[in-house]
Tab-separated table of C-alpha atoms in Angstrom:
chain	number	residue	atom	x	y	z
A	18	MET	CA	58.394	180.411	123.699
A	19	LYS	CA	57.372	177.822	121.110
A	20	ILE	CA	55.402	174.846	122.375
A	21	ASN	CA	54.043	171.726	120.680
A	22	ARG	CA	50.304	171.272	120.905
A	23	GLU	CA	50.579	168.095	122.993
A	24	ASN	CA	52.752	169.939	125.527
A	25	LEU	CA	50.145	172.562	126.347
A	26	THR	CA	49.517	170.638	129.572
A	27	VAL	CA	52.615	172.443	130.867
A	28	LEU	CA	50.789	175.735	130.367
A	29	PHE	CA	47.627	174.370	131.996
A	30	ASN	CA	49.618	173.283	135.045
A	31	ARG	CA	51.185	176.748	135.268
A	32	PHE	CA	47.697	178.252	135.383
A	33	LEU	CA	46.620	175.812	138.091
A	34	ASP	CA	49.773	176.397	140.140
A	35	ARG	CA	48.932	180.073	140.435
A	36	GLY	CA	45.276	179.392	141.207
A	37	ASP	CA	43.796	180.067	137.759
A	38	SER	CA	41.446	177.153	137.136
A	39	GLU	CA	39.297	179.280	134.796
A	40	ILE	CA	40.965	180.370	131.561
A	41	THR	CA	39.314	182.966	129.364
A	42	VAL	CA	40.148	182.781	125.651
A	43	SER	CA	39.706	186.051	123.781
A	44	HIS	CA	40.511	187.703	120.480
A	45	PRO	CA	42.496	190.944	120.813
A	46	SER	CA	39.827	192.993	119.019
A	47	ARG	CA	37.310	195.033	120.961
A	48	GLU	CA	34.553	193.804	118.648
A	49	ILE	CA	35.150	190.053	119.100
A	50	GLY	CA	36.529	189.974	122.638
A	51	GLU	CA	35.886	186.920	124.801
A	52	LEU	CA	35.177	183.699	122.912
A	53	LEU	CA	35.042	181.065	125.618
A	54	THR	CA	36.050	180.100	129.144
A	55	ILE	CA	37.788	176.843	130.070
A	56	GLU	CA	37.296	175.429	133.555
A	57	LEU	CA	40.250	173.128	134.169
A	58	GLY	CA	39.301	170.091	136.219
A	59	ASP	CA	40.685	166.575	136.289
A	60	TYR	CA	42.338	165.305	133.119
A	61	ASP	CA	39.029	164.063	131.684
A	62	ASP	CA	36.743	166.604	133.348
A	63	CYS	CA	37.030	170.143	131.968
A	64	THR	CA	34.089	172.402	131.153
A	65	ILE	CA	33.969	174.769	128.192
A	66	HIS	CA	31.614	177.766	128.302
A	67	PHE	CA	31.016	179.521	124.983
A	68	GLU	CA	30.517	183.180	125.840
A	69	GLN	CA	28.740	184.153	122.615
A	70	SER	CA	26.484	182.360	120.173
A	71	VAL	CA	27.463	181.786	116.555
A	72	GLU	CA	25.021	184.535	115.569
A	73	ASP	CA	26.625	186.938	118.041
A	74	TYR	CA	30.065	186.058	116.712
A	75	ALA	CA	28.922	186.641	113.106
A	76	GLU	CA	27.596	190.085	114.075
A	77	ALA	CA	30.830	190.919	115.900
A	78	ARG	CA	32.800	189.940	112.791
A	79	ASN	CA	30.554	192.216	110.729
A	80	GLU	CA	31.319	194.990	113.195
A	81	VAL	CA	35.021	194.444	112.501
A	82	ARG	CA	34.239	194.775	108.799
A	83	ARG	CA	32.466	198.091	109.405
A	84	ASN	CA	35.285	199.490	111.546
A	85	HIS	CA	38.376	198.258	109.693
A	86	PRO	CA	39.634	197.460	106.181
A	87	GLU	CA	38.172	194.369	104.501
A	88	THR	CA	41.518	192.554	104.787
A	89	ILE	CA	41.156	192.617	108.576
A	90	ALA	CA	37.668	191.093	108.593
A	91	LYS	CA	38.593	188.435	106.024
A	92	ASP	CA	41.434	187.266	108.253
A	93	LEU	CA	38.930	186.268	110.940
A	94	PRO	CA	37.218	182.898	110.472
A	95	GLY	CA	33.643	183.022	109.290
A	96	ALA	CA	31.027	181.714	111.699
A	97	SER	CA	30.988	178.283	110.026
A	98	GLU	CA	34.803	178.010	110.152
A	99	TYR	CA	34.742	178.958	113.837
A	100	VAL	CA	32.343	176.085	114.522
A	101	LYS	CA	34.429	173.685	112.408
A	102	ALA	CA	37.548	174.589	114.401
A	103	VAL	CA	35.671	173.675	117.583
A	104	LEU	CA	34.444	170.449	115.943
A	105	ALA	CA	38.048	169.519	115.088
A	106	SER	CA	38.886	169.423	118.789
A	107	GLY	CA	36.367	166.619	119.322
A	108	ILE	CA	34.208	168.425	121.893
A	109	ILE	CA	31.148	168.651	119.620
A	110	GLU	CA	29.779	166.107	117.132
A	111	ILE	CA	28.800	166.117	113.471
A	112	ASN	CA	25.025	166.295	113.067
A	113	ASN	CA	24.573	162.943	111.331
A	114	ARG	CA	26.830	160.838	113.537
A	115	ASP	CA	24.331	157.928	113.677
A	116	GLU	CA	24.041	157.820	109.884
A	117	VAL	CA	27.809	157.761	109.450
A	118	GLN	CA	28.167	155.124	112.168
A	119	THR	CA	25.646	152.914	110.392
A	120	LEU	CA	27.650	153.191	107.169
A	121	VAL	CA	31.023	152.347	108.675
A	122	GLU	CA	29.602	149.482	110.735
A	123	ARG	CA	27.944	148.012	107.645
A	124	TYR	CA	30.855	148.317	105.235
A	125	GLY	CA	33.879	148.720	107.507
A	126	ASN	CA	36.002	146.283	109.482
A	127	PRO	CA	36.120	143.615	106.764
A	128	ASP	CA	37.208	140.063	107.559
A	129	LEU	CA	40.315	139.852	105.396
A	130	MET	CA	40.986	136.264	106.453
A	131	ALA	CA	37.627	135.320	104.972
A	132	GLY	CA	38.595	136.898	101.658
A	133	HIS	CA	36.682	140.135	102.051
A	134	ARG	CA	38.010	143.170	100.209
A	135	PRO	CA	39.928	145.703	102.314
A	136	VAL	CA	38.167	149.008	102.922
A	137	PHE	CA	39.848	152.397	102.627
A	138	ALA	CA	38.595	155.874	103.495
A	139	GLY	CA	38.986	158.930	101.290
A	140	PHE	CA	38.109	162.586	101.803
A	141	ASP	CA	37.029	165.604	99.834
A	142	THR	CA	38.990	168.840	100.228
A	143	ASN	CA	36.413	170.536	102.452
A	144	LEU	CA	36.888	168.081	105.344
A	145	LEU	CA	40.645	167.683	105.686
A	146	PRO	CA	41.418	170.874	107.673
A	147	TRP	CA	39.200	169.649	110.520
A	148	ARG	CA	40.937	166.420	111.642
A	149	ILE	CA	38.109	164.471	110.057
A	150	ASP	CA	39.856	161.084	110.161
A	151	ARG	CA	40.040	161.322	113.951
A	152	ILE	CA	36.626	162.958	114.402
A	153	LEU	CA	34.946	160.077	112.551
A	154	GLY	CA	36.992	157.531	114.521
A	155	LEU	CA	37.800	155.536	111.399
A	156	ARG	CA	41.174	154.161	112.478
A	157	ASP	CA	43.425	154.434	115.505
A	158	PRO	CA	46.905	155.281	114.170
A	159	GLU	CA	48.580	154.091	117.374
A	160	GLU	CA	46.836	150.725	117.462
A	161	GLY	CA	46.608	150.307	113.675
A	162	VAL	CA	43.036	149.047	113.904
A	163	GLY	CA	39.606	150.492	113.144
A	164	TYR	CA	36.736	150.405	110.713
A	165	VAL	CA	39.000	150.904	107.693
A	166	ASN	CA	42.213	149.187	106.700
A	167	GLY	CA	43.798	152.461	105.642
A	168	PHE	CA	43.268	155.588	103.571
A	169	VAL	CA	43.404	156.620	99.934
A	170	LEU	CA	44.384	160.237	99.329
A	171	ALA	CA	43.936	162.138	96.056
A	172	SER	CA	46.685	164.482	94.883
A	173	GLY	CA	43.961	166.756	93.493
A	174	VAL	CA	42.736	167.309	97.055
A	175	ARG	CA	46.289	168.104	98.160
A	176	ASP	CA	46.680	170.629	95.349
A	177	GLU	CA	43.369	172.318	96.202
A	178	LEU	CA	44.638	172.845	99.742
A	179	ASP	CA	48.020	174.179	98.617
A	180	TRP	CA	47.360	177.882	98.117
A	181	ASP	CA	48.989	180.764	99.895
A	182	TYR	CA	47.808	184.260	100.676
A	183	LYS	CA	50.495	185.780	102.850
A	184	CYS	CA	50.704	189.003	104.810
A	185	HIS	CA	53.260	191.454	103.434
A	186	ASP	CA	51.810	194.543	105.113
A	187	THR	CA	51.215	194.228	108.845
A	188	ASP	CA	50.361	197.902	109.371
A	189	PRO	CA	46.565	197.545	108.980
A	190	PHE	CA	46.548	194.720	111.554
A	191	VAL	CA	48.772	196.624	113.971
A	192	ASP	CA	46.602	199.716	113.622
A	193	ALA	CA	43.462	197.657	114.239
A	194	PHE	CA	44.497	195.314	117.053
A	195	GLY	CA	47.964	196.102	118.395
A	196	ASP	CA	51.704	195.607	118.027
A	197	GLN	CA	51.527	191.829	118.444
A	198	TYR	CA	50.312	191.682	114.823
A	199	GLU	CA	53.808	192.516	113.625
A	200	GLU	CA	54.188	188.730	113.935
A	201	TYR	CA	51.888	188.281	110.916
A	202	TRP	CA	54.710	189.177	108.534
A	203	ASN	CA	54.985	186.634	105.678
A	204	GLN	CA	52.446	184.284	107.265
A	205	PRO	CA	49.226	182.963	105.676
A	206	LEU	CA	46.053	184.947	106.193
A	207	GLY	CA	42.478	183.808	106.782
A	208	ASP	CA	41.355	180.788	104.763
A	209	ALA	CA	44.947	180.139	103.680
A	210	ARG	CA	45.649	179.062	107.262
A	211	HIS	CA	42.799	176.538	107.049
A	212	GLY	CA	44.250	175.243	103.781
A	213	ARG	CA	47.607	174.871	105.502
A	214	MET	CA	45.972	172.865	108.306
A	215	GLY	CA	44.417	170.616	105.668
A	216	LEU	CA	47.826	170.058	104.081
A	217	VAL	CA	49.298	169.150	107.451
A	218	ARG	CA	46.496	166.639	107.986
A	219	TYR	CA	46.923	165.204	104.480
A	220	ARG	CA	50.637	164.690	105.009
A	221	ASN	CA	50.091	163.259	108.485
A	222	ILE	CA	47.741	160.616	107.097
A	223	ARG	CA	49.993	159.943	104.104
A	224	ASP	CA	53.297	159.702	105.971
A	225	ILE	CA	52.333	158.241	109.346
A	226	GLN	CA	49.244	156.137	108.767
A	227	GLN	CA	48.446	153.340	106.308
A	228	ALA	CA	47.738	155.355	103.149
A	229	HIS	CA	47.908	155.187	99.364
A	230	GLU	CA	48.217	158.336	97.253
A	231	ILE	CA	46.631	158.536	93.810
A	232	ASP	CA	47.480	161.061	91.097
A	233	CYS	CA	44.634	163.164	89.736
A	234	ASP	CA	43.833	166.728	88.748
A	235	THR	CA	41.916	169.220	90.876
A	236	GLY	CA	38.134	169.579	90.626
A	237	ASP	CA	35.341	167.293	91.805
A	238	GLU	CA	35.074	165.217	88.624
A	239	ALA	CA	38.822	164.562	88.400
A	240	ILE	CA	39.031	163.649	92.099
A	241	VAL	CA	36.048	161.284	91.913
A	242	GLU	CA	37.446	159.679	88.743
A	243	GLY	CA	40.755	159.204	90.537
A	244	TYR	CA	39.040	157.308	93.340
A	245	ASP	CA	36.958	155.327	90.819
A	246	ASN	CA	40.073	154.293	88.897
A	247	TYR	CA	41.733	153.207	92.133
A	248	GLU	CA	38.812	150.930	92.985
A	249	GLU	CA	38.914	149.415	89.508
A	250	GLN	CA	42.654	148.775	89.582
A	251	HIS	CA	42.986	147.544	93.160
A	252	ARG	CA	41.212	144.911	95.145
A	253	GLY	CA	39.619	147.257	97.638
A	254	GLU	CA	36.597	149.361	98.432
A	255	ILE	CA	36.530	153.072	99.216
A	256	LEU	CA	34.326	154.933	101.675
A	257	LEU	CA	34.409	158.537	100.468
A	258	PHE	CA	33.406	161.420	102.759
A	259	SER	CA	32.479	164.996	101.858
A	260	ASN	CA	30.569	168.003	103.149
A	261	ASP	CA	29.429	168.731	99.571
A	262	ARG	CA	26.185	166.995	98.507
A	263	THR	CA	27.008	167.477	94.815
A	264	PHE	CA	30.379	165.774	95.289
A	265	VAL	CA	28.673	162.881	97.094
A	266	GLU	CA	26.101	162.427	94.321
A	267	ARG	CA	28.840	162.551	91.707
A	268	ALA	CA	30.769	159.845	93.565
A	269	ARG	CA	27.662	157.678	93.919
A	270	SER	CA	27.106	157.937	90.163
A	271	HIS	CA	30.487	156.196	89.880
A	272	THR	CA	29.176	153.502	92.298
A	273	ILE	CA	31.544	154.692	95.045
A	274	LEU	CA	30.233	154.401	98.609
A	275	ALA	CA	30.053	158.104	99.430
A	276	GLN	CA	28.715	159.721	102.597
A	277	TRP	CA	27.730	163.342	103.148
A	278	ILE	CA	28.990	164.782	106.440
A	279	ASP	CA	26.540	167.202	108.053
A	280	LEU	CA	28.748	169.658	109.916
A	281	PRO	CA	27.283	171.568	112.885
A	282	ASP	CA	26.343	175.225	112.524
A	283	SER	CA	25.934	176.158	116.185
A	284	LEU	CA	27.745	175.897	119.503
A	285	PRO	CA	26.369	174.722	122.834
A	286	GLY	CA	26.282	177.059	125.821
A	287	LYS	CA	28.695	174.692	127.521
A	288	THR	CA	30.194	171.255	127.056
A	289	THR	CA	32.768	168.984	128.682
A	290	ALA	CA	36.240	168.100	127.458
A	291	THR	CA	39.416	166.250	128.333
A	292	TRP	CA	42.733	168.058	128.612
A	293	GLY	CA	43.719	166.514	125.283
A	294	GLU	CA	40.626	167.946	123.626
A	295	VAL	CA	41.354	171.356	125.159
A	296	GLU	CA	44.850	171.175	123.654
A	297	HIS	CA	43.338	170.549	120.220
A	298	LEU	CA	40.751	173.289	120.787
A	299	LEU	CA	43.356	175.938	121.575
A	300	HIS	CA	45.574	174.833	118.697
A	301	MET	CA	42.730	174.947	116.170
A	302	LEU	CA	41.416	178.299	117.408
A	303	ALA	CA	44.904	179.842	117.487
A	304	ILE	CA	45.405	178.854	113.846
A	305	SER	CA	41.922	180.023	112.825
A	306	PHE	CA	42.112	183.391	114.576
A	307	GLY	CA	45.866	183.911	114.199
A	308	ILE	CA	46.329	185.328	117.701
A	309	LEU	CA	44.503	184.665	120.981
A	310	GLU	CA	44.749	186.157	124.438
A	311	LEU	CA	44.662	184.045	127.589
A	312	PRO	CA	45.233	185.317	131.153
A	313	SER	CA	48.632	187.102	131.073
A	314	VAL	CA	49.566	185.143	127.922
A	315	THR	CA	49.390	185.859	124.175
A	316	MET	CA	49.082	182.720	122.039
A	317	TYR	CA	50.139	182.841	118.390
A	318	GLY	CA	48.910	180.406	115.768
A	319	VAL	CA	51.227	182.105	113.278
A	320	TRP	CA	54.276	184.256	113.894
A	321	ARG	CA	57.164	185.793	112.003
A	322	GLY	CA	59.420	182.939	110.952
A	323	LYS	CA	56.986	180.045	111.489
A	324	ASP	CA	58.257	177.297	109.202
A	325	GLU	CA	57.140	173.972	107.788
A	326	LEU	CA	58.455	171.998	110.756
A	327	ASP	CA	56.474	174.235	113.129
A	328	TRP	CA	53.317	173.483	111.144
A	329	ARG	CA	53.928	169.747	111.078
A	330	ARG	CA	54.774	169.593	114.802
A	331	GLU	CA	51.610	171.625	115.559
A	332	ARG	CA	53.598	174.275	117.373
A	333	LEU	CA	52.222	177.459	118.867
A	334	LYS	CA	54.077	180.459	120.175
A	335	VAL	CA	53.268	181.652	123.695
A	336	ASP	CA	54.463	184.993	125.100
A	337	ALA	CA	53.895	186.321	128.604
A	338	ARG	CA	52.208	189.721	128.767
C-alpha cells in the first residue's frame, strides 16, 4: 500500500487500535537493528527514544562494511546524514539556533510600507535535503508570512542535487538483508536519495512558495555570483544559509548577508514530538535507509516503480509482514 507522508496518522491509529502504543523502528540488518522507539501519546505528546548513540550507529555501519560488499555499506546513511534526517523532522535543533534567530530578527520582517527592501532567503546545496526552510522557520507557506518575503533559488544548486546512482543489481542487497530488497531495482542508492530529497524540496519552494529562480553554473563561486548579481539587479536583500564555512566567507566577500548553520552531530537519549513531527521523522528515515521495519510492517522509502509523483507527494510504501 502506498501512503502519503501526511496520512501516516492512519497507520499510527492502526497501531493504537491493536494496543501498540510503542513502535520500534529498525533496519533489517543484524548489524544495525533497532534505531529508535516511538511512544505514541496525544497528538502533541509523543516520546522518541534513540536506542543507540551516533557513535554506536557508526560502528554498526562499519560492521556492515566488514561483513558485506562496499556497495551495501555505502547505501546506508553515514552517521552525520542519520542525524540530519532526524533534524529534518524538527525534533532536534541546529546548534546555533540563537545566532540564526538574532540574524533573522535583525534583518528579516522588513516594513515594506515604509520603503524597506524586501528580504529573501537562499540556500547552499548542503542544506536543501533537510527541510531547512521549515527548520529555520523563515516563512509559513500556508499563512504567507514570516521573517522573509520569499526565497531566491539558484539553478546551480538544483543541478548539484540532480545526480543519480541507481540500483541495477539487487542481488547483493537481497543476499545481505532479505528478499524485500528486490524493491531496490532501478531506484537511487545512498547519497543519491538525499540529493533527490533536496530536489523535491527545491521544487516545493519554487513551485508552491514565493520564490525567484536565478540561472547560474554549479560550484560555490558561480552560485555566490548568481546571488550577488540578483541583489544588484533587484531591489532586495538576500539572507544566504550554508553548512559550509568557506561558502559563507565567499558570500560575505561579495557583501551578501550569509549565515553558517551549525548542524548537530549527536542525538539525545530521548526527546518529545508531535504526530506531525513523527510523520516527518519516519519519512526522512525511510528515504535515508531505504527500508525500515516497524511492528508487523515493512516501510519502503524507495520501491520498484517509484516515480516522480511519488517523490513529490512524499509517498512511502507500507507492506504487512
